[in-house]
Amino acid sequence: MRYAKRGPLRFTSHRDFARAFERALRRAGVPIAFSQGFTPHPKISYASAAPTGVASEAEYLEIGLREPVDPERLRAALDAALSPGLDVLDAVVANGGSLADRIEASHWRIELPEVEPAALERAVGAFTAAEEVLVERMTKQGRRTFDARAAVMRIDVMPPVVTPSEAAGVSCAILELVVRQVTPSVRPDDVLSGLRVAADLEPPVSPRVTRLAQGTLTALGEIVDPLDADRDRASIGER
């Protein structure tokens, strides 16, 4: 399944979403399968969840069911059972293979209110010209230093749009980037830290980040929806 986190619901943590989704499964009467053992759990697997506070149009999960269910009816029932802003967008029957293995990169949009596009252009130029841009982040293994530049496949300053994210009356630079899935993961805030390291760019207000897509990479660097593989196999089987 693909789902979105929109508006104020972008502040929902992954743990809170997981609880809300399990309640939605019960309300929708979904015949969810459970694990074996002393403490059975519903069979739900999440793939590369976005950080808390980040909006997303492309979050993915997979569930195990006890019996076949029409994917579109399941999608609609779960979407209705979740709060507006947590929206189930697509569902397909899995035809084998790991969903997580199909997540190779993410496409992000970062809106930077009160940052001039020209200043962002200069910072991006310095970032891309550098062989490496070292940043620090606290991880579960402690504070780590890693290269934010190596994972960035594409980084572009986009033309400004009218009142992006309701930020009317102020300059708003817009950055789009495609970041390869690596370990440790490179997140949008790491790239912003890299712009500060490379060019001393310091946004005066908090950016607004949206994940636009994630999935497998083509030879041209385009991102393919990971659910397409299951749709393609279903079409082949129906012929």
mmCIF file of C-alpha atoms in Angstrom:
data_model
loop_
_atom_site.group_PDB
_atom_site.id
_atom_site.type_symbol
_atom_site.label_atom_id
_atom_site.label_comp_id
_atom_site.label_asym_id
_atom_site.label_seq_id
_atom_site.Cartn_x
_atom_site.Cartn_y
_atom_site.Cartn_z
ATOM 1 C CA MET A 1 0.000 0.000 0.000
ATOM 2 C CA ARG A 2 0.983 3.611 -0.546
ATOM 3 C CA TYR A 3 -0.226 6.250 1.889
ATOM 4 C CA ALA A 4 0.293 9.970 2.496
ATOM 5 C CA LYS A 5 0.935 12.156 5.537
ATOM 6 C CA ARG A 6 -0.465 15.636 4.874
ATOM 7 C CA GLY A 7 -1.045 18.914 6.676
ATOM 8 C CA PRO A 8 -0.821 18.814 10.485
ATOM 9 C CA LEU A 9 -0.752 14.994 10.366
ATOM 10 C CA ARG A 10 2.848 15.219 9.121
ATOM 11 C CA PHE A 11 3.736 15.606 12.814
ATOM 12 C CA THR A 12 2.417 12.097 13.492
ATOM 13 C CA SER A 13 5.308 9.913 14.634
ATOM 14 C CA HIS A 14 5.828 6.510 13.038
ATOM 15 C CA ARG A 15 4.751 4.824 16.287
ATOM 16 C CA ASP A 16 1.551 6.903 16.445
ATOM 17 C CA PHE A 17 0.760 6.109 12.819
ATOM 18 C CA ALA A 18 1.300 2.390 13.450
ATOM 19 C CA ARG A 19 -1.201 2.499 16.335
ATOM 20 C CA ALA A 20 -3.711 4.466 14.239
ATOM 21 C CA PHE A 21 -3.324 2.025 11.346
ATOM 22 C CA GLU A 22 -3.944 -1.008 13.560
ATOM 23 C CA ARG A 23 -7.124 0.643 14.876
ATOM 24 C CA ALA A 24 -8.176 1.365 11.290
ATOM 25 C CA LEU A 25 -7.690 -2.304 10.391
ATOM 26 C CA ARG A 26 -10.054 -3.287 13.205
ATOM 27 C CA ARG A 27 -12.664 -0.647 12.340
ATOM 28 C CA ALA A 28 -12.605 -1.622 8.672
ATOM 29 C CA GLY A 29 -12.995 -5.324 9.504
ATOM 30 C CA VAL A 30 -9.854 -6.285 7.579
ATOM 31 C CA PRO A 31 -9.036 -10.028 7.900
ATOM 32 C CA ILE A 32 -5.481 -9.318 9.010
ATOM 33 C CA ALA A 33 -3.141 -12.254 9.629
ATOM 34 C CA PHE A 34 -1.185 -12.501 12.892
ATOM 35 C CA SER A 35 2.245 -13.808 13.760
ATOM 36 C CA GLN A 36 2.651 -17.016 15.754
ATOM 37 C CA GLY A 37 3.887 -17.330 19.338
ATOM 38 C CA PHE A 38 2.920 -16.122 22.821
ATOM 39 C CA THR A 39 2.330 -12.498 21.741
ATOM 40 C CA PRO A 40 0.813 -12.518 18.239
ATOM 41 C CA HIS A 41 1.140 -9.282 16.262
ATOM 42 C CA PRO A 42 -0.664 -8.204 13.094
ATOM 43 C CA LYS A 43 1.464 -8.860 10.021
ATOM 44 C CA ILE A 44 2.406 -5.320 8.995
ATOM 45 C CA SER A 45 5.757 -4.280 7.568
ATOM 46 C CA TYR A 46 6.739 -0.637 6.976
ATOM 47 C CA ALA A 47 9.286 0.503 4.386
ATOM 48 C CA SER A 48 11.492 3.556 5.012
ATOM 49 C CA ALA A 49 9.095 5.778 6.970
ATOM 50 C CA ALA A 50 9.572 9.557 6.711
ATOM 51 C CA PRO A 51 10.819 11.431 9.795
ATOM 52 C CA THR A 52 8.293 13.062 12.134
ATOM 53 C CA GLY A 53 7.350 16.526 10.872
ATOM 54 C CA VAL A 54 7.934 15.632 7.223
ATOM 55 C CA ALA A 55 4.957 15.459 4.867
ATOM 56 C CA SER A 56 4.870 12.662 2.335
ATOM 57 C CA GLU A 57 2.977 11.529 -0.735
ATOM 58 C CA ALA A 58 4.838 8.230 -0.891
ATOM 59 C CA GLU A 59 4.914 6.126 2.276
ATOM 60 C CA TYR A 60 4.677 2.349 1.893
ATOM 61 C CA LEU A 61 3.662 -0.664 3.934
ATOM 62 C CA GLU A 62 2.604 -4.242 3.345
ATOM 63 C CA ILE A 63 0.167 -6.407 5.290
ATOM 64 C CA GLY A 64 -0.587 -10.122 5.439
ATOM 65 C CA LEU A 65 -4.225 -11.230 5.182
ATOM 66 C CA ARG A 66 -6.020 -14.442 6.097
ATOM 67 C CA GLU A 67 -8.066 -14.397 2.887
ATOM 68 C CA PRO A 68 -8.164 -12.567 -0.466
ATOM 69 C CA VAL A 69 -9.631 -9.041 -0.477
ATOM 70 C CA ASP A 70 -10.281 -6.685 -3.381
ATOM 71 C CA PRO A 71 -7.415 -4.135 -3.206
ATOM 72 C CA GLU A 72 -9.515 -1.081 -4.099
ATOM 73 C CA ARG A 73 -12.246 -1.906 -1.574
ATOM 74 C CA LEU A 74 -9.578 -2.470 1.058
ATOM 75 C CA ARG A 75 -7.917 0.862 0.216
ATOM 76 C CA ALA A 76 -11.202 2.755 0.425
ATOM 77 C CA ALA A 77 -12.203 1.118 3.727
ATOM 78 C CA LEU A 78 -8.872 1.884 5.388
ATOM 79 C CA ASP A 79 -8.810 5.434 4.027
ATOM 80 C CA ALA A 80 -12.255 6.053 5.521
ATOM 81 C CA ALA A 81 -11.158 4.604 8.881
ATOM 82 C CA LEU A 82 -8.107 6.896 9.184
ATOM 83 C CA SER A 83 -8.091 10.585 10.055
ATOM 84 C CA PRO A 84 -8.056 13.065 7.142
ATOM 85 C CA GLY A 85 -4.408 13.772 6.393
ATOM 86 C CA LEU A 86 -3.469 10.108 6.774
ATOM 87 C CA ASP A 87 -4.649 8.997 3.359
ATOM 88 C CA VAL A 88 -4.395 5.545 1.786
ATOM 89 C CA LEU A 89 -3.712 6.201 -1.902
ATOM 90 C CA ASP A 90 -3.069 2.844 -3.541
ATOM 91 C CA ALA A 91 -3.131 -0.897 -2.860
ATOM 92 C CA VAL A 92 -2.104 -3.911 -4.918
ATOM 93 C CA VAL A 93 -1.770 -7.647 -4.330
ATOM 94 C CA ALA A 94 1.877 -8.488 -3.684
ATOM 95 C CA ASN A 95 3.307 -11.037 -6.083
ATOM 96 C CA GLY A 96 6.534 -11.879 -4.291
ATOM 97 C CA GLY A 97 9.728 -10.082 -3.395
ATOM 98 C CA SER A 98 10.432 -7.673 -0.573
ATOM 99 C CA LEU A 99 8.908 -4.202 -0.711
ATOM 100 C CA ALA A 100 11.892 -2.825 1.216
ATOM 101 C CA ASP A 101 14.255 -4.104 -1.497
ATOM 102 C CA ARG A 102 12.462 -1.880 -4.024
ATOM 103 C CA ILE A 103 13.215 1.324 -2.117
ATOM 104 C CA GLU A 104 16.469 2.603 -3.614
ATOM 105 C CA ALA A 105 15.984 6.381 -3.507
ATOM 106 C CA SER A 106 13.627 9.186 -2.468
ATOM 107 C CA HIS A 107 12.572 12.408 -4.193
ATOM 108 C CA TRP A 108 12.151 15.351 -1.793
ATOM 109 C CA ARG A 109 10.907 18.932 -2.025
ATOM 110 C CA ILE A 110 12.154 21.440 0.566
ATOM 111 C CA GLU A 111 10.496 24.859 0.854
ATOM 112 C CA LEU A 112 12.686 27.506 2.494
ATOM 113 C CA PRO A 113 10.669 30.616 3.435
ATOM 114 C CA GLU A 114 12.665 33.845 3.720
ATOM 115 C CA VAL A 115 15.531 32.397 1.684
ATOM 116 C CA GLU A 116 16.273 34.078 -1.657
ATOM 117 C CA PRO A 117 16.500 31.678 -4.630
ATOM 118 C CA ALA A 118 19.806 33.285 -5.673
ATOM 119 C CA ALA A 119 21.324 32.523 -2.264
ATOM 120 C CA LEU A 120 20.138 28.922 -2.525
ATOM 121 C CA GLU A 121 21.613 28.665 -6.038
ATOM 122 C CA ARG A 122 25.021 29.730 -4.709
ATOM 123 C CA ALA A 123 24.830 27.249 -1.822
ATOM 124 C CA VAL A 124 23.819 24.385 -4.129
ATOM 125 C CA GLY A 125 26.708 25.255 -6.448
ATOM 126 C CA ALA A 126 29.187 25.028 -3.569
ATOM 127 C CA PHE A 127 27.610 21.781 -2.332
ATOM 128 C CA THR A 128 27.733 20.044 -5.713
ATOM 129 C CA ALA A 129 31.273 21.256 -6.411
ATOM 130 C CA ALA A 130 32.590 19.668 -3.209
ATOM 131 C CA GLU A 131 34.007 16.141 -3.340
ATOM 132 C CA GLU A 132 32.497 15.463 0.093
ATOM 133 C CA VAL A 133 30.450 17.409 2.625
ATOM 134 C CA LEU A 134 30.785 16.032 6.138
ATOM 135 C CA VAL A 135 27.901 16.540 8.570
ATOM 136 C CA GLU A 136 27.131 15.241 12.052
ATOM 137 C CA ARG A 137 23.950 13.680 13.375
ATOM 138 C CA MET A 138 22.969 11.855 16.531
ATOM 139 C CA THR A 139 21.958 8.269 15.697
ATOM 140 C CA LYS A 140 21.029 5.250 17.795
ATOM 141 C CA GLN A 141 24.720 4.367 17.749
ATOM 142 C CA GLY A 142 25.691 7.833 19.037
ATOM 143 C CA ARG A 143 26.932 10.921 17.208
ATOM 144 C CA ARG A 144 28.181 10.056 13.728
ATOM 145 C CA THR A 145 29.953 11.992 10.999
ATOM 146 C CA PHE A 146 29.144 11.081 7.396
ATOM 147 C CA ASP A 147 29.228 12.451 3.866
ATOM 148 C CA ALA A 148 25.949 14.124 2.892
ATOM 149 C CA ARG A 149 27.161 14.785 -0.663
ATOM 150 C CA ALA A 150 27.748 11.216 -1.858
ATOM 151 C CA ALA A 151 24.128 10.087 -1.524
ATOM 152 C CA VAL A 152 22.643 13.068 -3.406
ATOM 153 C CA MET A 153 22.035 12.061 -7.024
ATOM 154 C CA ARG A 154 20.269 15.252 -8.096
ATOM 155 C CA ILE A 155 19.759 18.632 -6.443
ATOM 156 C CA ASP A 156 17.922 21.495 -8.163
ATOM 157 C CA VAL A 157 16.651 24.939 -7.234
ATOM 158 C CA MET A 158 13.097 25.170 -8.575
ATOM 159 C CA PRO A 159 11.274 28.261 -9.868
ATOM 160 C CA PRO A 160 9.278 29.910 -7.039
ATOM 161 C CA VAL A 161 5.550 29.197 -7.023
ATOM 162 C CA VAL A 162 2.662 31.342 -5.817
ATOM 163 C CA THR A 163 2.342 31.229 -2.012
ATOM 164 C CA PRO A 164 4.101 27.878 -1.468
ATOM 165 C CA SER A 165 2.755 26.201 1.667
ATOM 166 C CA GLU A 166 0.757 29.366 2.441
ATOM 167 C CA ALA A 167 3.959 31.395 2.932
ATOM 168 C CA ALA A 168 2.512 34.496 1.273
ATOM 169 C CA GLY A 169 4.360 37.774 1.004
ATOM 170 C CA VAL A 170 7.853 36.392 1.664
ATOM 171 C CA SER A 171 10.657 35.007 -0.454
ATOM 172 C CA CYS A 172 10.598 31.232 -0.602
ATOM 173 C CA ALA A 173 13.344 29.245 -2.270
ATOM 174 C CA ILE A 174 12.426 25.703 -3.288
ATOM 175 C CA LEU A 175 14.864 22.821 -3.436
ATOM 176 C CA GLU A 176 14.232 19.407 -4.960
ATOM 177 C CA LEU A 177 16.603 16.515 -4.523
ATOM 178 C CA VAL A 178 16.875 12.814 -5.216
ATOM 179 C CA VAL A 179 18.773 10.957 -2.508
ATOM 180 C CA ARG A 180 19.971 7.377 -2.769
ATOM 181 C CA GLN A 181 19.152 5.000 0.094
ATOM 182 C CA VAL A 182 22.404 4.431 2.001
ATOM 183 C CA THR A 183 23.552 3.527 5.526
ATOM 184 C CA PRO A 184 23.408 5.669 7.542
ATOM 185 C CA SER A 185 20.496 7.248 5.695
ATOM 186 C CA VAL A 186 20.940 10.781 4.382
ATOM 187 C CA ARG A 187 17.821 12.818 5.199
ATOM 188 C CA PRO A 188 16.720 16.240 3.936
ATOM 189 C CA ASP A 189 17.905 17.895 7.160
ATOM 190 C CA ASP A 190 21.349 16.368 6.550
ATOM 191 C CA VAL A 191 21.448 17.999 3.112
ATOM 192 C CA LEU A 192 20.467 21.334 4.692
ATOM 193 C CA SER A 193 23.295 20.827 7.194
ATOM 194 C CA GLY A 194 25.552 20.183 4.206
ATOM 195 C CA LEU A 195 24.495 23.478 2.598
ATOM 196 C CA ARG A 196 25.393 25.219 5.839
ATOM 197 C CA VAL A 197 28.801 23.518 5.899
ATOM 198 C CA ALA A 198 29.510 24.169 2.202
ATOM 199 C CA ALA A 199 28.142 27.716 1.897
ATOM 200 C CA ASP A 200 27.060 28.961 5.324
ATOM 201 C CA LEU A 201 23.390 28.872 4.282
ATOM 202 C CA GLU A 202 21.271 29.177 7.442
ATOM 203 C CA PRO A 203 17.478 29.314 6.831
ATOM 204 C CA PRO A 204 15.918 31.834 9.239
ATOM 205 C CA VAL A 205 12.754 29.773 9.729
ATOM 206 C CA SER A 206 12.035 26.058 9.724
ATOM 207 C CA PRO A 207 11.819 24.506 6.248
ATOM 208 C CA ARG A 208 8.832 22.526 5.083
ATOM 209 C CA VAL A 209 9.794 19.142 3.672
ATOM 210 C CA THR A 210 7.688 16.806 1.528
ATOM 211 C CA ARG A 211 8.631 13.403 0.167
ATOM 212 C CA LEU A 212 7.224 13.277 -3.368
ATOM 213 C CA ALA A 213 8.244 9.743 -4.333
ATOM 214 C CA GLN A 214 10.385 6.783 -3.399
ATOM 215 C CA GLY A 215 11.164 3.541 -5.153
ATOM 216 C CA THR A 216 13.543 1.869 -7.562
ATOM 217 C CA LEU A 217 15.933 3.778 -9.840
ATOM 218 C CA THR A 218 16.076 3.568 -13.617
ATOM 219 C CA ALA A 219 19.295 3.931 -15.604
ATOM 220 C CA LEU A 220 18.295 7.568 -16.214
ATOM 221 C CA GLY A 221 17.945 8.233 -12.480
ATOM 222 C CA GLU A 222 14.139 8.316 -12.475
ATOM 223 C CA ILE A 223 12.194 6.831 -9.553
ATOM 224 C CA VAL A 224 9.678 4.064 -10.248
ATOM 225 C CA ASP A 225 6.778 3.367 -7.870
ATOM 226 C CA PRO A 226 7.625 0.082 -6.088
ATOM 227 C CA LEU A 227 4.024 -1.095 -6.495
ATOM 228 C CA ASP A 228 4.348 -1.035 -10.289
ATOM 229 C CA ALA A 229 6.192 -4.364 -10.245
ATOM 230 C CA ASP A 230 3.141 -6.063 -8.733
ATOM 231 C CA ARG A 231 0.789 -4.343 -11.171
ATOM 232 C CA ASP A 232 2.949 -5.455 -14.118
ATOM 233 C CA ARG A 233 3.001 -9.067 -12.934
ATOM 234 C CA ALA A 234 -0.784 -9.043 -12.457
ATOM 235 C CA SER A 235 -1.250 -7.753 -16.024
ATOM 236 C CA ILE A 236 1.025 -10.476 -17.438
ATOM 237 C CA GLY A 237 -0.887 -13.161 -15.528
ATOM 238 C CA GLU A 238 -4.261 -11.927 -16.802
ATOM 239 C CA ARG A 239 -3.310 -12.244 -20.473
#
